[in-house]
Coordinates of C-alpha atoms and ligand atoms in Angstrom, one line a residue:
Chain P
X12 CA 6.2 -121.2 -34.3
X13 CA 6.6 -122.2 -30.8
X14 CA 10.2 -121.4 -29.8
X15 CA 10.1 -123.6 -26.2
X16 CA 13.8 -122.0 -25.9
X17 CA 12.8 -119.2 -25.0
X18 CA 12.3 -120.8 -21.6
X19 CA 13.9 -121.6 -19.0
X20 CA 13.5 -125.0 -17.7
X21 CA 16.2 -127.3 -15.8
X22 CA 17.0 -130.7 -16.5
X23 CA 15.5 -131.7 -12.9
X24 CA 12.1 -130.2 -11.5
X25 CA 13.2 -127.1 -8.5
X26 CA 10.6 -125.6 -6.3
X27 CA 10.9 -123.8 -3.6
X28 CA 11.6 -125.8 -0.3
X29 CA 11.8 -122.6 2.4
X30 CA 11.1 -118.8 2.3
X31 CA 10.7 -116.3 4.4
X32 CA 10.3 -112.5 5.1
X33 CA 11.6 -109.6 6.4
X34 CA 10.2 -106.0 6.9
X35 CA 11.6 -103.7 9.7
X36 CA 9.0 -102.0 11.9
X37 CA 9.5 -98.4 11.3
X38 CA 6.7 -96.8 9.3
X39 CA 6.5 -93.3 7.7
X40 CA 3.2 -92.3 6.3
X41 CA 3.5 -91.0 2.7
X42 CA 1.2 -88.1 3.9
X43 CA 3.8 -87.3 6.5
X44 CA 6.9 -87.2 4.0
X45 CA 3.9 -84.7 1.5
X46 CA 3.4 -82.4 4.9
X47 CA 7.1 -81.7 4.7
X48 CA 7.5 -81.0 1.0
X49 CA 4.2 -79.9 -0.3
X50 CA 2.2 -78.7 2.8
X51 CA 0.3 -82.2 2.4
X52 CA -1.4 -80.7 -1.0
X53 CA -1.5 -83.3 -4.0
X54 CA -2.0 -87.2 -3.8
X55 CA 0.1 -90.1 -2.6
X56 CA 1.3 -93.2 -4.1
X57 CA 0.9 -95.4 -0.9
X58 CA -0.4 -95.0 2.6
X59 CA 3.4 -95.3 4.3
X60 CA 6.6 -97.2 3.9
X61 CA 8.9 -99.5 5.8
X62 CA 12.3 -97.8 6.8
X63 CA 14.7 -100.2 8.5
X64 CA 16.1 -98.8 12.1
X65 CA 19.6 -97.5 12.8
X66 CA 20.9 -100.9 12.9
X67 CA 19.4 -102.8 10.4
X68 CA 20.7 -102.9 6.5
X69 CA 20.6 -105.6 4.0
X70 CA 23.3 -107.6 5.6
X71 CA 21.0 -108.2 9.0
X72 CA 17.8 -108.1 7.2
X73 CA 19.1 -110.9 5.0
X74 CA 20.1 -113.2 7.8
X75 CA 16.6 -112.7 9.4
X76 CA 14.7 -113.4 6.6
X77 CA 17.4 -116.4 5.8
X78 CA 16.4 -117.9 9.3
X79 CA 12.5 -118.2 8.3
X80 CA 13.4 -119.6 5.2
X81 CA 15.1 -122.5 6.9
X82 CA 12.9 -122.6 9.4
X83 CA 10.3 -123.1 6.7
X84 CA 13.1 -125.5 4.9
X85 CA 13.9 -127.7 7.8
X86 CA 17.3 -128.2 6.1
X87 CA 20.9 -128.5 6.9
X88 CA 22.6 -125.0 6.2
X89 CA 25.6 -127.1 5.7
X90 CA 23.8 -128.5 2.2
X91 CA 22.8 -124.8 0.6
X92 CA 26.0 -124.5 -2.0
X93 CA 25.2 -120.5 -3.2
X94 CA 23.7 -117.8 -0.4
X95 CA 23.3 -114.8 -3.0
X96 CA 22.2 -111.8 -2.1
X97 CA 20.4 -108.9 -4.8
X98 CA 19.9 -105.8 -4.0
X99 CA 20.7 -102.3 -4.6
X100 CA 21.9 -101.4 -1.4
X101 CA 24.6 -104.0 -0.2
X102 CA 26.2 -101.8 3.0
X103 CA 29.8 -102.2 1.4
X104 CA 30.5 -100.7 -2.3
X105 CA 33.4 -103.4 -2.1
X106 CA 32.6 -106.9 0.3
X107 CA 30.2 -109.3 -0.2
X108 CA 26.8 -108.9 2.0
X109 CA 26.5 -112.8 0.8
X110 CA 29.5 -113.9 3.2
X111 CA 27.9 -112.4 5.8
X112 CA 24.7 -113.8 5.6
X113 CA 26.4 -117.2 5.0
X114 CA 28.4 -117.2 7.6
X115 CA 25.3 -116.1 10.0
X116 CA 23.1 -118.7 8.9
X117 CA 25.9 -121.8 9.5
X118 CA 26.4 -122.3 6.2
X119 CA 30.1 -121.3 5.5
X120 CA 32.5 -123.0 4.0
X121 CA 31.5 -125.2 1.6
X122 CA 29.6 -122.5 -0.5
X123 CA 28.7 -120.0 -3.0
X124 CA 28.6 -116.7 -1.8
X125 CA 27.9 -113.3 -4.6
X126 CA 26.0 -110.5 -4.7
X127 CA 23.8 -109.9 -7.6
X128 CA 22.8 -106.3 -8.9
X129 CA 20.4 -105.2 -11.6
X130 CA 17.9 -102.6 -9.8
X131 CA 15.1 -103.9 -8.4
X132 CA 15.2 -107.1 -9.9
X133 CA 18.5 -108.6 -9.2
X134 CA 17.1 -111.0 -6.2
X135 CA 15.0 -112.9 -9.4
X136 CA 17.7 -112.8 -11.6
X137 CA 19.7 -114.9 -8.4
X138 CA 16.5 -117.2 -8.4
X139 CA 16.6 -117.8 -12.2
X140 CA 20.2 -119.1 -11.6
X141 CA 19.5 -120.7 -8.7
X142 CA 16.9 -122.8 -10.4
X143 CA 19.9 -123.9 -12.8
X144 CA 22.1 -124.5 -10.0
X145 CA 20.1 -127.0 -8.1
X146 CA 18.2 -128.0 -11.4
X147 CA 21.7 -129.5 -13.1
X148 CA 22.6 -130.7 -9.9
X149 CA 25.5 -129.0 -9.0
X150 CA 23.7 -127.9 -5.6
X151 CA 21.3 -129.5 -3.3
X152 CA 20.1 -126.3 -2.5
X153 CA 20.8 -122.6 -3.1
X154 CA 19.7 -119.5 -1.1
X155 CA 18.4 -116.8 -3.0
X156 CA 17.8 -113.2 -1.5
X157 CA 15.6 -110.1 -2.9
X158 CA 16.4 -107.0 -0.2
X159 CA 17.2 -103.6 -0.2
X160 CA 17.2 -100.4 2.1
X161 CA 16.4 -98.1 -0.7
X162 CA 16.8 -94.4 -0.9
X163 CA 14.9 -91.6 -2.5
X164 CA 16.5 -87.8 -3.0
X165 CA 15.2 -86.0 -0.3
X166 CA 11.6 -84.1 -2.0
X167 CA 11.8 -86.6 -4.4
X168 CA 8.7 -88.4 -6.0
X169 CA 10.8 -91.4 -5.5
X170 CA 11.3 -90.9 -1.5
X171 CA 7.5 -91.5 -0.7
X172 CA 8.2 -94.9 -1.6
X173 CA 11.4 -96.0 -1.2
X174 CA 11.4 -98.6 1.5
X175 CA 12.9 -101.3 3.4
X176 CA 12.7 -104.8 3.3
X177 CA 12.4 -108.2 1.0
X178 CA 12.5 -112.0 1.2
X179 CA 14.5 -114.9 0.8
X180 CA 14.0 -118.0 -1.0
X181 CA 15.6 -121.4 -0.4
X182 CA 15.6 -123.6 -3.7
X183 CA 15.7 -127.1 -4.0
X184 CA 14.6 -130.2 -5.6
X185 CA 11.3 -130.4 -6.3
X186 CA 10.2 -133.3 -4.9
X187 CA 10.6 -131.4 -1.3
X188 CA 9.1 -128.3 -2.3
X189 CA 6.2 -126.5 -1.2
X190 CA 6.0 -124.5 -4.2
X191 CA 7.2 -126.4 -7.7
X192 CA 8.2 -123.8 -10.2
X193 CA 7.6 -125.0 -13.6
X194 CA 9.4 -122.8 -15.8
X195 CA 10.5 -119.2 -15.7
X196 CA 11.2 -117.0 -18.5
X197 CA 13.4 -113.6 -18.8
X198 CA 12.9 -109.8 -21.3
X199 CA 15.7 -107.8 -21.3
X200 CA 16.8 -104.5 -23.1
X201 CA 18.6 -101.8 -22.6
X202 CA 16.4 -99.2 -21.3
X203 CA 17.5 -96.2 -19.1
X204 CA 14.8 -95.2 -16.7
X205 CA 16.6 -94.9 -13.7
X206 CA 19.9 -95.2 -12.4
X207 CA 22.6 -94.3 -9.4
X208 CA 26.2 -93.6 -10.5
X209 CA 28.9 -95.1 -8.7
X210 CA 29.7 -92.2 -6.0
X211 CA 25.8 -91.0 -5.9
X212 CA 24.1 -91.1 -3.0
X213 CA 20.4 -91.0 -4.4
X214 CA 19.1 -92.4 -8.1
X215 CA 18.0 -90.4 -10.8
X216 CA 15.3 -91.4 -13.4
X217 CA 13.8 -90.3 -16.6
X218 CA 10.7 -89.0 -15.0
X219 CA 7.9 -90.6 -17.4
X220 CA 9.6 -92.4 -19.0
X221 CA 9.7 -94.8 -16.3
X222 CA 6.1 -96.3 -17.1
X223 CA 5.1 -97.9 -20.6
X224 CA 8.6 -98.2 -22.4
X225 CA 10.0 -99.1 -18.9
X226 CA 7.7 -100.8 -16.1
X227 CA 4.3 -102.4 -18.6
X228 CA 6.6 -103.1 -21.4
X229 CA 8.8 -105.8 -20.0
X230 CA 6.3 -107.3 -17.4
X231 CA 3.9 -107.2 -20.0
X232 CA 6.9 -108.8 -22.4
X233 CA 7.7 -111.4 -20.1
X234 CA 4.4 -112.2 -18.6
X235 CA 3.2 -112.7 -22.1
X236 CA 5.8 -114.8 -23.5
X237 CA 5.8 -117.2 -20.3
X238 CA 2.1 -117.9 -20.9
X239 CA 1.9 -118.2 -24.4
X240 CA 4.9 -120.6 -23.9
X241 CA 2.7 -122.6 -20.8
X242 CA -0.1 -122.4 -22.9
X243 CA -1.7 -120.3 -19.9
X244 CA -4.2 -117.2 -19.6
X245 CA -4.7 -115.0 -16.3
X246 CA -7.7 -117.9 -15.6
X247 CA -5.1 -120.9 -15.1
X248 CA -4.0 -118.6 -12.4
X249 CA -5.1 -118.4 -8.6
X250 CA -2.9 -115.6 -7.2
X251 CA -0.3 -113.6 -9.4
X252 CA 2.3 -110.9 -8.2
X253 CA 4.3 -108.1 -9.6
X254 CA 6.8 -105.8 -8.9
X255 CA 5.5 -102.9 -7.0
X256 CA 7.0 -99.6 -7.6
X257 CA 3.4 -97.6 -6.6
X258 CA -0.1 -99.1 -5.7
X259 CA -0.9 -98.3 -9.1
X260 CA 1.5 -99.7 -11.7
X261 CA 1.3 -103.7 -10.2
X262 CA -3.0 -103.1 -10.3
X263 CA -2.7 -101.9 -13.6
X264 CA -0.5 -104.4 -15.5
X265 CA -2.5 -106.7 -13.9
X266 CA -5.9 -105.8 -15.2
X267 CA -3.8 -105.4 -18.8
X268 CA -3.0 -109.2 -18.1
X269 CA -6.7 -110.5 -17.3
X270 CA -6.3 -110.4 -13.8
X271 CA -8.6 -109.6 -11.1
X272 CA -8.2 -107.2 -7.9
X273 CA -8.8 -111.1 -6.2
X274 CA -5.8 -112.7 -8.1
X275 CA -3.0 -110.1 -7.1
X276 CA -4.6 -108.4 -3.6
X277 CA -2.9 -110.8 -1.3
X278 CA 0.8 -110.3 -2.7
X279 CA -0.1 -106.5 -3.1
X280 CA 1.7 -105.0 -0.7
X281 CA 3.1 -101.6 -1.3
X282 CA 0.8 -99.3 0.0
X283 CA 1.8 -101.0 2.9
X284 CA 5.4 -101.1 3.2
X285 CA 6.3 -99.5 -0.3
X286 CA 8.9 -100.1 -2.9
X287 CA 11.1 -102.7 -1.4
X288 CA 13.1 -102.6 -4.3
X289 CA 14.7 -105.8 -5.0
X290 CA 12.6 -107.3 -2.3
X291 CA 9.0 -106.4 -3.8
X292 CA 8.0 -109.4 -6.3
X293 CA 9.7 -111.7 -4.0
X294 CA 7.9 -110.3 -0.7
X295 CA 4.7 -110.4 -2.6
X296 CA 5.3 -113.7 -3.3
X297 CA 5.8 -115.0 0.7
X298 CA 2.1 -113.3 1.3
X299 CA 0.9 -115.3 -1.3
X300 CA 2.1 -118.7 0.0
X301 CA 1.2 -117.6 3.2
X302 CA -2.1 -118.0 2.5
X303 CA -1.9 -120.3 -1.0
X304 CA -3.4 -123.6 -0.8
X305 CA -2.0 -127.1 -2.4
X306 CA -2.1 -127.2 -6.0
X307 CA -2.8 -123.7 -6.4
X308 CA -1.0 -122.4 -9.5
X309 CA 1.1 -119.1 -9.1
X310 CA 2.3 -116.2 -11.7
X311 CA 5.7 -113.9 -10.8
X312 CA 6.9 -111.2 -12.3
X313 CA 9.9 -109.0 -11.4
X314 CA 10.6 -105.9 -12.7
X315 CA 14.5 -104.3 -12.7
X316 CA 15.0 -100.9 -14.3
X317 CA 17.7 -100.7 -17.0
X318 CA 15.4 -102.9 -17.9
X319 CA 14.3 -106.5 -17.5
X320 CA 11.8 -108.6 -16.2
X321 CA 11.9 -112.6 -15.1
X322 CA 8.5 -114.8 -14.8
X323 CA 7.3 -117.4 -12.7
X324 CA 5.2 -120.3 -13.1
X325 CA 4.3 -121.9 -9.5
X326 CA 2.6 -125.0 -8.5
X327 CA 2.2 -125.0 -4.5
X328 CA 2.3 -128.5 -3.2
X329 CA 0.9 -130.5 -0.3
X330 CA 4.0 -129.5 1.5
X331 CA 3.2 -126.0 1.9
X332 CA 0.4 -125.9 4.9
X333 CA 2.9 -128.4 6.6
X334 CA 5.7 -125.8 7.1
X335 CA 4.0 -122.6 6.3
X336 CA 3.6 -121.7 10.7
X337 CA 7.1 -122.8 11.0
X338 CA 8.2 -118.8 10.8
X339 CA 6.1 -115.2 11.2
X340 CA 4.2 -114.7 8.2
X341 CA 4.5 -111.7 6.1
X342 CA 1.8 -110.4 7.2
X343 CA 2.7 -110.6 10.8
X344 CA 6.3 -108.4 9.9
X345 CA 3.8 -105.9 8.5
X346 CA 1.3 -105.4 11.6
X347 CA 4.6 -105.0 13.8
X348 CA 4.5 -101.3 13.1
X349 CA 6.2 -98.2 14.5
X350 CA 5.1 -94.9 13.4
X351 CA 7.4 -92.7 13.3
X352 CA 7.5 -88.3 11.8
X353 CA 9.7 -87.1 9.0
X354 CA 12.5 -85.8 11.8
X355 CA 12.7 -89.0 13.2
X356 CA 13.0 -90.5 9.4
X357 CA 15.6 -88.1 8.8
X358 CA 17.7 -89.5 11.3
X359 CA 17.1 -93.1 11.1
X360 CA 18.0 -92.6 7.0
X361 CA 21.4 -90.6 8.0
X362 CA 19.6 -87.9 5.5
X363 CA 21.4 -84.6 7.8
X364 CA 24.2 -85.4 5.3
X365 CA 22.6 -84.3 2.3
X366 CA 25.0 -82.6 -0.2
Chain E
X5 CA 39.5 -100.7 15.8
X6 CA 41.4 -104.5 15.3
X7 CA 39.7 -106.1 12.5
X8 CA 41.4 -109.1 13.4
X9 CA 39.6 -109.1 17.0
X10 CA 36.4 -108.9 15.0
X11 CA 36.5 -111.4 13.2
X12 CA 37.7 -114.0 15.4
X13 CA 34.6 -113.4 17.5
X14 CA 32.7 -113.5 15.0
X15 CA 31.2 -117.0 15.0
X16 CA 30.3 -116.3 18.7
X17 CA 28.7 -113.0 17.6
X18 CA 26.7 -113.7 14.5
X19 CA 24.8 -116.7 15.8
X20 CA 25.4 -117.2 19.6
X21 CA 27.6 -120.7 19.3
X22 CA 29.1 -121.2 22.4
X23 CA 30.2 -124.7 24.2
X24 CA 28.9 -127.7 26.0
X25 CA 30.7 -129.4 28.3
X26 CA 30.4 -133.2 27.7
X27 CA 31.2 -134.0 31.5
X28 CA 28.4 -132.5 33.2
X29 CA 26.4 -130.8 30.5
X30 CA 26.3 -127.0 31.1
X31 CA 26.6 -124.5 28.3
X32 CA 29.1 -122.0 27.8
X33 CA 28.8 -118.5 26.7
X34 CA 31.1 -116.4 25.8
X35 CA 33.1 -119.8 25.0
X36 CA 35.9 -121.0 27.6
X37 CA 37.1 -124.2 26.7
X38 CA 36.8 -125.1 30.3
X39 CA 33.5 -126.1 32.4
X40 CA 32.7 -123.4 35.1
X41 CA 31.2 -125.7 36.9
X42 CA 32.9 -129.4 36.9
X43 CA 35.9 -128.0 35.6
X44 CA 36.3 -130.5 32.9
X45 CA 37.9 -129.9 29.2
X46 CA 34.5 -128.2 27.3
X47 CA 35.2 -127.7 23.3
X48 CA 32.1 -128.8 21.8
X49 CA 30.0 -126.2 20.1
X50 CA 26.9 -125.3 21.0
X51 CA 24.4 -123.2 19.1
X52 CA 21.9 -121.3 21.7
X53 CA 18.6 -120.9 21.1
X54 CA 18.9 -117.3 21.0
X55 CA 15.5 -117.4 23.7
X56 CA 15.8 -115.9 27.1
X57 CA 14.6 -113.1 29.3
X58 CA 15.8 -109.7 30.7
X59 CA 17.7 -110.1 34.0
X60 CA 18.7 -106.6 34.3
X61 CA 19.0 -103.5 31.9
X62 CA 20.1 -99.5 31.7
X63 CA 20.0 -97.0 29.6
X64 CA 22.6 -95.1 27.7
X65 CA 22.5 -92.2 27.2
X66 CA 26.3 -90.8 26.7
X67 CA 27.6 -93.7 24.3
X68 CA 31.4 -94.1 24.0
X69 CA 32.8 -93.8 20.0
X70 CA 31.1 -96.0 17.8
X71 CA 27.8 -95.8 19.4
X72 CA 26.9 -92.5 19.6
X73 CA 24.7 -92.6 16.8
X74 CA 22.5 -95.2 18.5
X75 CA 22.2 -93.3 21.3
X76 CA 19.6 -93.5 23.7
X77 CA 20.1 -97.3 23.7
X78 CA 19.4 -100.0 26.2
X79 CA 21.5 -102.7 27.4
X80 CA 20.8 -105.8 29.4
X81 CA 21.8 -108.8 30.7
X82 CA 20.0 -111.3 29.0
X83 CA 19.3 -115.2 31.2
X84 CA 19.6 -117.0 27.9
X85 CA 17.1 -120.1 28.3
X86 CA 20.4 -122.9 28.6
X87 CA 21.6 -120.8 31.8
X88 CA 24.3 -118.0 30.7
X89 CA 24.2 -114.6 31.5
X90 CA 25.1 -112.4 28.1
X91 CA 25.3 -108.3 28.3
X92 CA 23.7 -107.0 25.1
X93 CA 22.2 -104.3 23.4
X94 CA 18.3 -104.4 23.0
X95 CA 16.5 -103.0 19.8
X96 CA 13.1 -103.1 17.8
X97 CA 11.6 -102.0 21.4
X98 CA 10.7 -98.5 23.2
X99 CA 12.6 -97.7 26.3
X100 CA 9.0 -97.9 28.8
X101 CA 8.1 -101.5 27.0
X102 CA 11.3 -102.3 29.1
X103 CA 10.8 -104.8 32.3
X104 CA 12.5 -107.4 34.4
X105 CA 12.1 -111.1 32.9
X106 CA 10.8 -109.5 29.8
X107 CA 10.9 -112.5 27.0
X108 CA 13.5 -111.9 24.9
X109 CA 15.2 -113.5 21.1
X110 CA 18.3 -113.2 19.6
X111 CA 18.8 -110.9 15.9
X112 CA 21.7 -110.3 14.6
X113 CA 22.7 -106.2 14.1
X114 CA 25.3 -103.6 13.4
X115 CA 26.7 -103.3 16.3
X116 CA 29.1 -100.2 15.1
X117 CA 30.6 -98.7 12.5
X118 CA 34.3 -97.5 12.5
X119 CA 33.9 -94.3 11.0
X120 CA 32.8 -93.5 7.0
X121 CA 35.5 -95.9 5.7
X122 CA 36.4 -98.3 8.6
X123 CA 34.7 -101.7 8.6
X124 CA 30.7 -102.5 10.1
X125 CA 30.6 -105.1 13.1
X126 CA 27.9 -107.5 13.0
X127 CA 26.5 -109.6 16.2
X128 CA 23.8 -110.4 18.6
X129 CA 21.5 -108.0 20.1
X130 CA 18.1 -108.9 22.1
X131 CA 14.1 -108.0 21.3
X132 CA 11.6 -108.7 23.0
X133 CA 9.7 -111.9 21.3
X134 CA 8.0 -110.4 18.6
X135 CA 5.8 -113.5 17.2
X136 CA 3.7 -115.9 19.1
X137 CA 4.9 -119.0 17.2
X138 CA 8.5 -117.9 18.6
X139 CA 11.2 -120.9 17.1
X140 CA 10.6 -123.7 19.6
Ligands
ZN427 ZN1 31.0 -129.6 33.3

């Protein structure tokens, strides 16, 4: 019955060999945003959310959180052969926000350079080929980026957590990796919970429909699949991390997996910063080697409306604590905080323009 | 705005690479191709640091086209660590956090945007150091 197809492995071992983080300082409290629509009455999803200033956007949050990633790497930018970039807010519909991190970081010309889309999970989906780029050998090493600067319809439920920020992962061979990945798995099907058409300025969603046939059914799909395939249960585990629309959702479908508050608390981090979008597995995942120890075993799971999820199984090697101080941890990008009130929001997010 | 101006600072811009000058040693930046010191041919590149400190600064209030969004904005010039002077625009920092030989690092930013439709300018702009273990 096993069907090891289903997946993905490369000819050669790849790990991680760099990441890094980004989250602007700005911070609006979810309270702040339900003040302005709902005289503060009702609950919130998250205590506040990370908005990126008036000049940041995906392109100059890339290239910082590219920097710590080769800090972390200690390689030649001149060897990564793909810098690509997923997210759902690339500042130009038409230009890549890839050449402009790759020609920030030093390593133009002899390179890949794309932008990769499918909601909030299109920074995995450039991980799961970047595996099978450097896993066939065709690259050394490849750059792979989850960020966005995401937007919610003024009022909104959406714009209480709509945030800024995301992470960038630098893939190579495994035998310089301070995280080995050993095997990733993908659940795909055409589901339509949310989406932006092409002159929108704000997403719409199907409203609950966004949670079991949508969010639990493909984590749960692909986190399922990739264990029964390893042969794994939530106790081969030390930390696990999931896409974090809410607080809520990522607990939950955790606890439906076997896992403890323990397991997923340190890669938790949207009531913190919020819905980072394509940023949020991968963010969580930068906490979690921030504080991961060698031969500690990982789980990933993505989630990208539309719908899809890829999963990740992680072994952290001796590496790790060797480059881990080498660039701010996550958790230092989330203490540098700025509060700042729904006008000032308003501003910073360009929202006077609302049509 | 001339895109082609843009973009043939934009090495310069996005990551600080200026020259060396293989005579004597000093660092150029903006890059000159000739040593302001010894005078000698300098065309080797030479990536800064992107550390320095705060030499002067001001703050604008009224900002010309392109800017105005920003506005109030501060700009300094910025003692990189290898000895230049750069003018640039500081961000992730409140205008009173402000001083003279304030620690500074390099990020890269929008530094305008030509309109709805015209093209975004990326480039340096200074903060003050935000993390202890600060790139070496
Ligand atoms: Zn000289």
């Amino acid at each position: 019955m096993t069907d090891f197809n289903k997946l993905m492995k490369p000819d050669r071992p790849v790990g991680i060999v760099g990441y890094g983080a980004y989250v602007p300082r700005f911070r609006i409290p979810a309270k702040e945003i339900s003040q302005m629509w709902t005289n503060g009455v009702g609950g919130v999803p998250i205590q506040e959310k990370a908005v990126n200033g008036l000049d940041e956007d995906v392109a100059t949050m890339s290239v910082e959180a590219a920097r710590n990633a080769l800090l972390r790497g200690q390689v030649d930018p001149q060897d990564i052969r793909a810098v690509w970039v997923g997210s759902e807010s690339h500042p130009y519909a038409v230009k890549p926000t890839s050449t402009i991190v790759a020609e920030a970081i030093g390593a133009v010309p002899n390179t890949l350079a794309a932008d990769w889309e499918f909601a909030c999970k299109a920074g995995t989906e450039a991980m799961q080929a970047g595996i099978g780029f450097v896993g066939s050998g065709m690259a050394r090493y490849a750059l792979t980026i989850g960020m966005d600067t995401a937007q919610g319809r003024p009022g909104d439920a959406l714009e209480y957590t709509a945030a800024a920020g995301g992470a960038a992962i630098l893939l190579g061979p495994a035998d310089e990796a301070v995280a080995i990945i050993n095997a990733s798995y993908s659940f795909v099907t055409d589901t339509p919970d949310f989406w932006r058409r092409a002159h929108a300025e704000y997403p719409s969603h199907g409203d609950r429909f966004t949670g079991e046939p949508a969010y639990f059914k493909h984590i749960l799909g692909a986190a399922e699949a990739l264990m029964s395939e390893m042969g794994t249960t939530a106790a081969d585990y030390d930390w696990a991390v999931f896409h974090q629309p809410n607080a809520k959702f990522p607990e939950r479908v955790g606890k439906q997996l076997g896992f403890s508050m323990e397991q997923i608390k340190p890669g938790l981090l949207s009531p913190r910063i919020g819905n980072t979008y394509s940023g949020s597995s991968m963010i969580g995942l930068t906490a979690i080697l921030d504080v991961a120890e060698p031969g500690d075993r990982i789980l990933m799971v993505s989630y990208g409306s539309g719908s899809g999820s890829d999963a990740f199984d992680l072994t952290v090697t001796d590496k790790l604590p060797e480059v881990r101080a080498n660039a701010p941890t996550t958790e230092a990008y989330i203490a540098r905080r700025k509060e700042i009130n729904y006008a000032t929001y308003t501003r910073y997010r360009d929202k006077l323009k609302m049509s | 705005m001339e895109v082609s101006r843009h973009w043939r600072l934009q090495e310069q811009r996005y990551k600080l690479v200026g020259e060396t000058c293989d005579n004597c040693g000093v660092k150029l930046f903006p890059p000159r191709d000739v040593c302001l010191e010894c005078a000698a041919p300098a065309k080797e590149l030479y990536t800064f640091t992107g550390l320095g400190e705060v030499y002067s600064y001001t703050t604008i209030y009224d900002a010309p086209a392109g800017f105005e969004q920003q506005a109030p904005y501060s700009v300094a010039l910025v003692k990189l660590e290898e000895g230049p002077i750069v003018t640039a625009q500081l961000t992730d920092m409140d205008e009173d956090e402000m001083y003279i030989g304030m620690p500074v690092e390099m990020v890269t930013r929008k530094l305008r945007t030509d309109g709805d439709e015209g093209m975004i300018v990326y480039g340096y702009k200074f903060r003050p150091v935000q993390f202890e273990m600060a790139v070496k």
